[in-house]
XYZ file of C-alpha atoms in Angstrom:
406
model
C 13.754 -16.491 10.302
C 16.029 -13.547 11.106
C 17.194 -11.226 8.323
C 19.663 -8.570 9.447
C 19.264 -5.029 8.049
C 16.840 -6.323 5.427
C 14.481 -3.343 5.325
C 15.059 0.207 4.109
C 13.880 2.021 7.225
C 13.583 5.387 5.474
C 10.285 4.116 4.054
C 8.944 3.181 7.480
C 10.193 6.134 9.492
C 7.534 8.582 8.368
C 8.675 10.798 11.232
C 11.984 10.837 13.071
C 9.974 11.430 16.241
C 9.019 7.741 16.145
C 12.558 7.060 17.337
C 11.571 8.718 20.597
C 8.939 6.030 21.132
C 11.492 3.285 20.513
C 13.862 4.914 22.993
C 11.100 5.201 25.598
C 10.275 1.504 25.377
C 13.888 0.348 25.345
C 14.846 2.508 28.334
C 11.933 0.896 30.164
C 13.440 -2.534 29.518
C 11.173 -3.462 26.614
C 11.351 -4.178 22.902
C 9.215 -2.529 20.236
C 8.950 -3.438 16.554
C 6.966 -2.531 13.476
C 4.540 -5.284 12.540
C 2.017 -6.451 9.973
C 0.874 -4.222 7.149
C 3.577 -1.590 7.523
C 6.351 -4.194 7.172
C 4.528 -6.202 4.507
C 3.714 -3.200 2.318
C 7.206 -1.740 2.639
C 8.717 -5.011 1.429
C 6.173 -5.130 -1.415
C 7.001 -1.572 -2.453
C 3.589 -0.124 -1.606
C 2.987 3.239 0.017
C 0.271 4.970 2.015
C 0.138 2.330 4.737
C -0.637 2.896 8.398
C 2.003 2.137 10.998
C 1.299 -0.591 13.521
C 3.761 -1.568 16.222
C 4.089 -4.323 18.806
C 5.889 -4.400 22.144
C 6.610 -6.902 24.871
C 5.572 -4.325 27.488
C 2.078 -4.563 28.927
C -0.321 -1.679 28.174
C 0.294 -0.207 31.643
C 4.057 -0.502 31.267
C 3.935 1.086 27.818
C 1.827 3.987 29.091
C 4.267 4.518 31.955
C 7.269 4.432 29.612
C 5.668 6.996 27.316
C 4.745 9.239 30.238
C 8.331 9.183 31.505
C 9.488 10.214 28.031
C 6.918 12.983 27.589
C 4.832 11.126 25.023
C 1.069 11.421 25.186
C -0.977 8.209 25.078
C -4.611 7.533 24.228
C -6.457 4.578 25.860
C -7.758 3.018 22.653
C -8.275 -0.492 23.960
C -6.312 -1.247 27.092
C -8.231 -4.465 27.768
C -7.345 -5.629 24.267
C -3.715 -4.665 24.732
C -3.790 -1.615 22.468
C -2.464 1.842 23.283
C -2.446 4.882 21.019
C 0.734 6.964 21.133
C 0.571 10.515 19.777
C 3.434 11.329 17.397
C 3.276 14.545 15.335
C -0.468 14.885 16.077
C -1.106 11.393 14.728
C -1.993 8.334 16.756
C 0.247 5.292 16.319
C -1.290 1.977 17.347
C 0.966 -0.053 19.637
C -0.206 -3.513 20.705
C 1.208 -5.593 23.522
C 2.249 -9.139 22.642
C -0.568 -11.491 23.464
C -2.117 -14.883 23.226
C -5.748 -14.276 22.342
C -8.128 -17.043 23.364
C -11.157 -17.488 21.083
C -14.469 -19.243 21.613
C -16.887 -19.648 18.671
C -15.003 -17.142 16.585
C -14.998 -14.457 19.258
C -12.183 -13.443 21.635
C -12.944 -14.775 25.115
C -9.974 -13.292 26.937
C -6.432 -12.102 26.333
C -3.276 -13.353 27.922
C -0.293 -11.003 27.579
C 3.107 -12.513 26.858
C 6.695 -11.553 26.099
C 6.994 -14.335 23.524
C 7.174 -12.848 20.031
C 6.578 -16.177 18.309
C 3.413 -16.698 20.363
C 2.139 -13.293 19.253
C 2.945 -14.151 15.632
C 1.067 -17.446 15.948
C -2.111 -15.547 16.802
C -2.027 -13.493 13.608
C -3.952 -14.552 10.522
C -1.630 -14.863 7.530
C 2.076 -15.584 7.201
C 2.652 -12.315 5.335
C 1.127 -10.387 8.256
C 3.321 -11.964 10.942
C 6.557 -10.200 10.047
C 8.246 -7.766 12.467
C 10.985 -5.171 11.946
C 13.096 -3.239 14.422
C 14.544 0.239 14.064
C 17.694 -1.061 12.332
C 15.743 -2.842 9.590
C 16.298 -6.305 11.076
C 13.448 -8.645 10.165
C 11.887 -11.228 12.493
C 9.839 -13.628 10.404
C 8.393 -16.573 12.318
C 6.337 -18.207 9.544
C 8.342 -17.504 6.359
C 6.062 -14.613 5.474
C 8.736 -12.886 3.393
C 9.245 -15.931 1.194
C 5.484 -16.208 0.754
C 5.244 -12.507 -0.084
C 8.022 -12.689 -2.660
C 6.457 -15.784 -4.235
C 2.929 -14.385 -4.188
C 1.635 -17.027 -1.781
C -1.149 -16.046 0.618
C -1.983 -18.558 3.305
C -3.043 -18.862 6.901
C -0.606 -19.525 9.719
C -0.615 -23.195 10.741
C -4.094 -24.746 10.495
C -6.402 -22.554 8.330
C -9.527 -23.834 10.073
C -8.170 -22.817 13.466
C -7.330 -19.330 12.210
C -10.782 -18.865 10.689
C -12.556 -20.133 13.794
C -10.763 -17.445 15.764
C -12.357 -14.745 13.623
C -14.668 -15.516 10.719
C -13.902 -12.185 9.059
C -10.534 -13.714 8.230
C -12.267 -15.404 5.292
C -12.658 -12.014 3.665
C -9.209 -10.915 4.754
C -7.719 -13.971 3.045
C -9.364 -13.059 -0.252
C -8.536 -9.387 0.156
C -4.824 -10.081 0.618
C -4.830 -12.627 -2.197
C -6.243 -9.917 -4.476
C -3.385 -7.628 -3.434
C -0.424 -9.989 -3.211
C -1.363 -13.305 -4.802
C 0.752 -14.426 -7.738
C 0.754 -18.184 -7.294
C -2.415 -20.320 -7.591
C -4.611 -19.811 -4.550
C -3.616 -21.925 -1.534
C -5.893 -24.992 -1.570
C -5.941 -25.605 2.181
C -6.795 -21.982 2.901
C -9.468 -21.857 0.193
C -11.079 -25.103 1.363
C -11.282 -23.761 4.913
C -12.908 -20.561 3.650
C -15.467 -22.588 1.701
C -16.184 -24.804 4.691
C -16.931 -21.864 6.985
C -18.382 -19.419 4.441
C -21.806 -19.444 6.107
C -20.176 -18.108 9.263
C -19.800 -14.779 7.475
C -23.509 -14.338 8.160
C -22.616 -13.917 11.820
C -20.406 -10.924 11.004
C -21.911 -7.462 10.608
C -22.578 -6.439 7.022
C -20.440 -3.350 7.531
C -17.317 -5.354 8.392
C -17.765 -7.755 5.475
C -18.505 -4.833 3.155
C -15.371 -2.938 4.221
C -13.197 -5.944 3.384
C -14.952 -6.282 0.030
C -14.309 -2.631 -0.792
C -10.604 -3.002 0.032
C -10.524 -6.066 -2.211
C -12.186 -4.234 -5.099
C -9.315 -1.784 -5.542
C -6.630 -4.481 -5.490
C -4.626 -5.369 -8.635
C -6.103 -8.868 -8.868
C -9.645 -7.998 -7.799
C -11.334 -9.517 -10.856
C -9.561 -12.869 -10.624
C -10.194 -13.084 -6.873
C -13.870 -12.173 -7.197
C -14.308 -14.952 -9.723
C -13.030 -17.427 -7.130
C -15.405 -15.925 -4.558
C -18.371 -16.139 -6.940
C -17.541 -19.641 -8.126
C -17.560 -20.859 -4.524
C -20.641 -18.874 -3.386
C -18.653 -17.146 -0.665
C -20.789 -13.978 -0.670
C -24.006 -15.247 -2.227
C -25.906 -14.592 1.008
C -25.830 -10.853 0.333
C -24.448 -10.260 -3.173
C -25.316 -12.232 -6.329
C -22.754 -13.455 -8.814
C -21.650 -10.810 -11.272
C -21.728 -11.445 -15.001
C -19.421 -8.535 -15.727
C -15.982 -9.598 -14.507
C -14.510 -8.644 -17.885
C -15.844 -5.099 -17.512
C -14.133 -4.865 -14.145
C -10.859 -5.956 -15.757
C -11.311 -3.280 -18.413
C -12.040 -0.586 -15.840
C -8.977 -1.542 -13.814
C -6.794 -1.358 -16.918
C -8.301 1.947 -18.072
C -7.762 3.583 -14.699
C -4.207 2.234 -14.408
C -3.255 3.392 -17.914
C -4.607 6.842 -17.151
C -2.579 6.964 -13.922
C -5.860 7.609 -12.157
C -6.768 6.477 -8.687
C -8.918 3.365 -8.334
C -12.325 3.727 -6.700
C -14.181 0.839 -5.058
C -17.618 2.335 -5.775
C -16.953 2.610 -9.509
C -15.722 -0.970 -9.521
C -18.802 -2.154 -7.662
C -20.996 -0.344 -10.187
C -19.264 -1.815 -13.222
C -19.591 -5.292 -11.689
C -23.390 -5.078 -11.542
C -24.241 -2.296 -14.026
C -27.526 -1.706 -12.223
C -30.564 0.281 -13.244
C -31.752 2.881 -10.736
C -33.938 0.471 -8.747
C -31.223 -2.168 -8.503
C -28.668 0.485 -7.562
C -30.940 1.520 -4.695
C -31.156 -2.101 -3.565
C -27.393 -2.630 -3.647
C -26.832 0.629 -1.768
C -29.300 -0.479 0.896
C -27.851 -3.994 1.201
C -24.308 -2.698 1.611
C -25.430 0.201 3.784
C -23.578 2.767 1.754
C -23.184 6.246 3.161
C -25.589 8.924 1.967
C -23.000 10.385 -0.421
C -21.971 6.956 -1.750
C -25.604 6.058 -2.360
C -26.266 9.351 -4.155
C -23.322 8.808 -6.500
C -24.109 5.137 -7.097
C -27.777 5.720 -7.918
C -27.063 8.814 -10.020
C -24.633 6.849 -12.208
C -27.530 4.479 -12.918
C -30.195 7.127 -13.426
C -28.364 9.460 -15.776
C -27.681 7.884 -19.144
C -25.138 9.715 -21.282
C -24.244 8.501 -24.754
C -20.562 7.714 -25.082
C -20.160 10.077 -28.064
C -21.405 12.990 -25.958
C -18.893 12.211 -23.230
C -16.091 12.364 -25.766
C -17.293 15.650 -27.305
C -15.757 18.791 -25.792
C -18.880 20.973 -26.134
C -21.219 18.294 -24.813
C -18.845 17.440 -21.997
C -18.907 21.019 -20.684
C -22.686 20.834 -20.539
C -22.494 17.706 -18.414
C -19.886 19.297 -16.173
C -22.261 22.220 -15.654
C -25.223 19.957 -14.935
C -23.627 17.253 -12.832
C -20.163 18.356 -11.726
C -16.625 17.401 -12.690
C -16.343 14.233 -10.622
C -19.571 12.828 -12.013
C -18.297 13.331 -15.563
C -14.966 11.691 -14.796
C -16.704 8.723 -13.188
C -19.223 8.431 -16.005
C -16.522 8.472 -18.670
C -14.513 5.737 -16.960
C -17.625 3.625 -16.384
C -18.852 4.094 -19.955
C -15.522 3.113 -21.499
C -15.394 -0.039 -19.367
C -19.031 -1.086 -19.716
C -19.252 -0.588 -23.492
C -15.661 -1.620 -24.197
C -14.835 1.688 -25.873
C -11.296 2.897 -26.383
C -10.021 6.441 -26.735
C -6.478 7.522 -27.450
C -6.612 10.773 -25.503
C -8.238 9.770 -22.227
C -5.561 11.484 -20.144
C -6.180 14.738 -21.997
C -9.931 14.422 -21.517
C -9.603 13.825 -17.771
C -7.176 16.727 -17.454
C -9.510 18.982 -19.407
C -12.404 18.093 -17.088
C -10.365 18.703 -13.953
C -9.215 22.139 -15.148
C -12.463 23.188 -16.827
C -13.931 26.563 -15.861
C -17.569 25.888 -15.068
C -19.857 28.527 -16.639
C -22.035 30.594 -14.305
C -25.631 31.245 -15.365
C -25.853 35.049 -15.623
C -29.542 35.443 -14.725
C -31.082 35.523 -11.254
C -34.666 35.607 -10.131
C -34.415 39.255 -9.158
C -33.521 40.115 -12.766
C -36.876 38.755 -13.852
C -38.742 40.461 -11.014
C -37.473 43.844 -12.201
C -39.251 43.207 -15.509
C -42.586 43.137 -13.674
C -43.164 39.380 -13.969
C -45.099 37.688 -11.146
C -43.240 35.420 -8.733
C -45.325 32.399 -9.731
C -43.742 32.357 -13.200
C -40.131 33.052 -12.237
C -39.102 29.407 -11.810
C -40.415 28.331 -15.226
C -38.844 31.309 -16.978
C -35.460 30.724 -15.301
C -35.542 27.093 -16.336
C -36.301 27.932 -19.990
C -33.635 30.616 -20.089
C -31.044 28.343 -18.563
C -31.790 25.628 -21.128
C -31.509 28.137 -23.963
C -28.197 29.337 -22.538
C -26.898 25.755 -22.307
C -28.079 24.966 -25.853
C -26.103 27.973 -27.088
C -22.982 26.417 -25.590
C -23.164 29.077 -22.860
C -22.658 31.877 -25.386
C -25.857 33.874 -24.862
C -25.129 36.979 -22.798
C -27.164 38.310 -19.911
C -28.714 40.989 -22.079
C -29.548 38.525 -24.831
C -31.264 36.251 -22.319
C -33.267 39.135 -20.831
C -34.224 40.218 -24.352
C -35.836 36.794 -24.856
C -38.203 37.615 -21.978
C -39.196 41.017 -23.264
C -39.699 39.646 -26.768
C -42.173 37.108 -25.432
């Protein structure tokens, strides 16, 4: 399907310097087009996407064309037909058209081609096989635009063939359904995913996890996860959640507050773990050190919902645990306990702009009073707690007076 001047190219041309790349390829006798996510997301009205491009030049020809035009290239994956082109200090991924030959779900070898339809046939979903040139003309070989507009997510041609080429496509199917699905889930695609679900065990946990995290922040994450759970797609490393409704609430709360979604919060609200279970989930999913710290701390530190909604108590928690922890804990608490508040936006704004009090006493202040070093830590701790209990009102002199009085 060809649609002339269909796309508003101002959304895709993040830099006018990209035109230089198009000129380089065309002067070298080739064609270059935007492809995949950049085209799909632009049509869907999304932002923040990465640009991917495709060309009928081979990697060597593309590198030569860029060199002739003064464009720097980075050899990202020449054997896989991928070249990085540096534009405005950012690397754009440009892939040569190819027929990729798979054996047992793994690429065996690549055959480069100048056939755009053959390249499209090797992609996973119809909505990801749409190309656009610099004039906004659309080249859609599998009716991906119609599917996108109708909220249909499905594999190109035979779903089983597409999945056998790369078993991670099972997770990609669900991820894109969570983002773009409006119609009932495609039966043929779902049945193929169910049939080969055990093949996900052959994929690294990190790759499966990354797809899951991208799914979690999608608009229809809760509905899609229910389908995944009902069909035991991920039961080999994550149990079924009993808290889908809490995830729906969290998604709605965050959206209404115009706040950014966070996959880790959504994972937490799905399982509502205690500290030990949080540790286990973090280990299973191989979370980063910082992610694990946040995830486990949410479980360890219980804060009553009334305290989170009290200004004076909230400042104490900000002092103890930091602003981001308090924001996360408020959002999680509202979703988990199904609590509503009319001024959530004001609360979040107040946390973000809060001036965190600074404890006015240091160890050296206590030393000057002739107290031995072995007692300094205990005294500091007691003074700090007294200062916090006073809503941070006790002055330095008043705190020091407490020492001399004792």
